[in-house]
């Protein structure tokens, strides 16, 4: 009689989702309180740009180092997550303590980004350990909820900004630090290593990292992810500018929160549909829809209210909803002993590309209208759809053979 793989304990996924949300909240601790700091310290409006870039740069450096040294595959991922959550929380406390010194704040945000490299990609590695196997409930569905939590945390910066008038900024910063530390402890104490986890490696995984290019399946999902990243963060940055054509103040911040948090629906719903359709088809459907939203900008930016907000919500849902499925495909096809390193390197390169896109589009927005500029974001989805065509055909062939 054939043995069946043990089922995943029910508490694992909720703990992973809550811990991921708590840990990644570090990303936006300073951005949410910048209006208060600018008023109190006399900083210019442009001060938020370098602070955001410092954290993004720290994340890119951190993920690159983690990938090259195979940190998530050489050491217990739960311990890596705990250490990085506590270290990131400490960096946020340091930022609070030295907040009047702008250069120190830049350094603290850089190191916060470095430690976030041990939270977001490592959380996906832990999910892959539990769910990327026979008998699991589906890695695509699990990562849909996990990355949905990240999207909701990202959008929460706008909600915090809208509430900043009633919450003092020290409370917000220290509260986020405490939340991140609690997330690390929750994951470490609330989960265990899966009984079937792949043995940890003892050497650097250069050949495994090369599969980003040498393995056709991994290359397809990674290029699809890069196309997604060209669009995603630039869209998030540009949404307040689009909303500013109709709203201002707290109303604008709340609207931005609802538009971006809709991406959590795309992630969770896409994970559920992927159980039936397959991850490649779900990813490409959402990527294609978000690309069409880019192209529709000239026609809907001045449209009636219902059409305008419907367009933004659909864009918010689909621009994020494909991300978990790209990660699922990469985790499934990467060498089992190096899943963490491959995912981390993919994140590093994707976020580096997003910075190029953000800087380019923000610069051009000073002289080019949004209606003429935003359709060019569709170049990313177009590349992603082209790269993913083989994986989609493979899923369709598999589906046609399934009774």
mmCIF file of N, CA, C and O in Angstrom, residues 6 98 110 235 244-245 265 313 339 364 374 383 397:
data_model
loop_
_atom_site.group_PDB
_atom_site.id
_atom_site.type_symbol
_atom_site.label_atom_id
_atom_site.label_comp_id
_atom_site.label_asym_id
_atom_site.label_seq_id
_atom_site.Cartn_x
_atom_site.Cartn_y
_atom_site.Cartn_z
ATOM 1 N N UNK A 6 2.282 13.221 4.855
ATOM 2 C CA UNK A 6 1.540 13.797 5.975
ATOM 3 C C UNK A 6 0.951 15.153 5.585
ATOM 4 O O UNK A 6 1.522 15.896 4.799
ATOM 5 N N UNK A 98 17.302 58.339 16.459
ATOM 6 C CA UNK A 98 18.168 59.316 15.790
ATOM 7 C C UNK A 98 17.430 60.040 14.665
ATOM 8 O O UNK A 98 18.047 60.473 13.704
ATOM 9 N N UNK A 110 18.707 51.814 5.280
ATOM 10 C CA UNK A 110 19.478 50.892 4.439
ATOM 11 C C UNK A 110 19.585 49.534 5.117
ATOM 12 O O UNK A 110 19.324 48.487 4.498
ATOM 13 N N UNK A 235 3.758 51.538 -10.657
ATOM 14 C CA UNK A 235 2.319 51.794 -10.562
ATOM 15 C C UNK A 235 1.965 52.250 -9.158
ATOM 16 O O UNK A 235 1.198 53.201 -8.967
ATOM 17 N N UNK A 244 -4.463 62.285 -7.364
ATOM 18 C CA UNK A 244 -4.366 63.729 -7.090
ATOM 19 C C UNK A 244 -5.067 64.567 -8.149
ATOM 20 O O UNK A 244 -5.301 65.765 -7.932
ATOM 21 N N UNK A 245 -5.422 63.964 -9.279
ATOM 22 C CA UNK A 245 -6.182 64.698 -10.288
ATOM 23 C C UNK A 245 -7.621 64.907 -9.833
ATOM 24 O O UNK A 245 -8.346 65.717 -10.430
ATOM 25 N N UNK A 265 -6.619 40.852 -2.761
ATOM 26 C CA UNK A 265 -7.670 40.018 -3.350
ATOM 27 C C UNK A 265 -7.140 39.274 -4.569
ATOM 28 O O UNK A 265 -7.457 38.099 -4.776
ATOM 29 N N UNK A 313 -9.169 50.098 -9.354
ATOM 30 C CA UNK A 313 -9.297 48.910 -8.501
ATOM 31 C C UNK A 313 -8.916 47.651 -9.280
ATOM 32 O O UNK A 313 -8.206 46.774 -8.764
ATOM 33 N N UNK A 339 16.120 26.319 -3.323
ATOM 34 C CA UNK A 339 14.914 27.123 -3.569
ATOM 35 C C UNK A 339 15.033 28.501 -2.930
ATOM 36 O O UNK A 339 14.719 29.523 -3.540
ATOM 37 N N UNK A 364 10.147 61.289 -15.846
ATOM 38 C CA UNK A 364 9.381 61.667 -17.034
ATOM 39 C C UNK A 364 8.045 62.309 -16.677
ATOM 40 O O UNK A 364 7.511 63.113 -17.450
ATOM 41 N N UNK A 374 1.901 56.512 -18.696
ATOM 42 C CA UNK A 374 1.634 55.227 -18.051
ATOM 43 C C UNK A 374 1.433 54.061 -19.015
ATOM 44 O O UNK A 374 1.714 52.912 -18.638
ATOM 45 N N UNK A 383 6.640 41.735 -22.103
ATOM 46 C CA UNK A 383 7.801 40.852 -21.976
ATOM 47 C C UNK A 383 7.449 39.599 -21.191
ATOM 48 O O UNK A 383 7.810 38.478 -21.571
ATOM 49 N N UNK A 397 -1.564 21.575 -22.171
ATOM 50 C CA UNK A 397 -1.418 20.174 -22.583
ATOM 51 C C UNK A 397 -1.716 19.240 -21.423
ATOM 52 O O UNK A 397 -2.384 18.205 -21.587
#
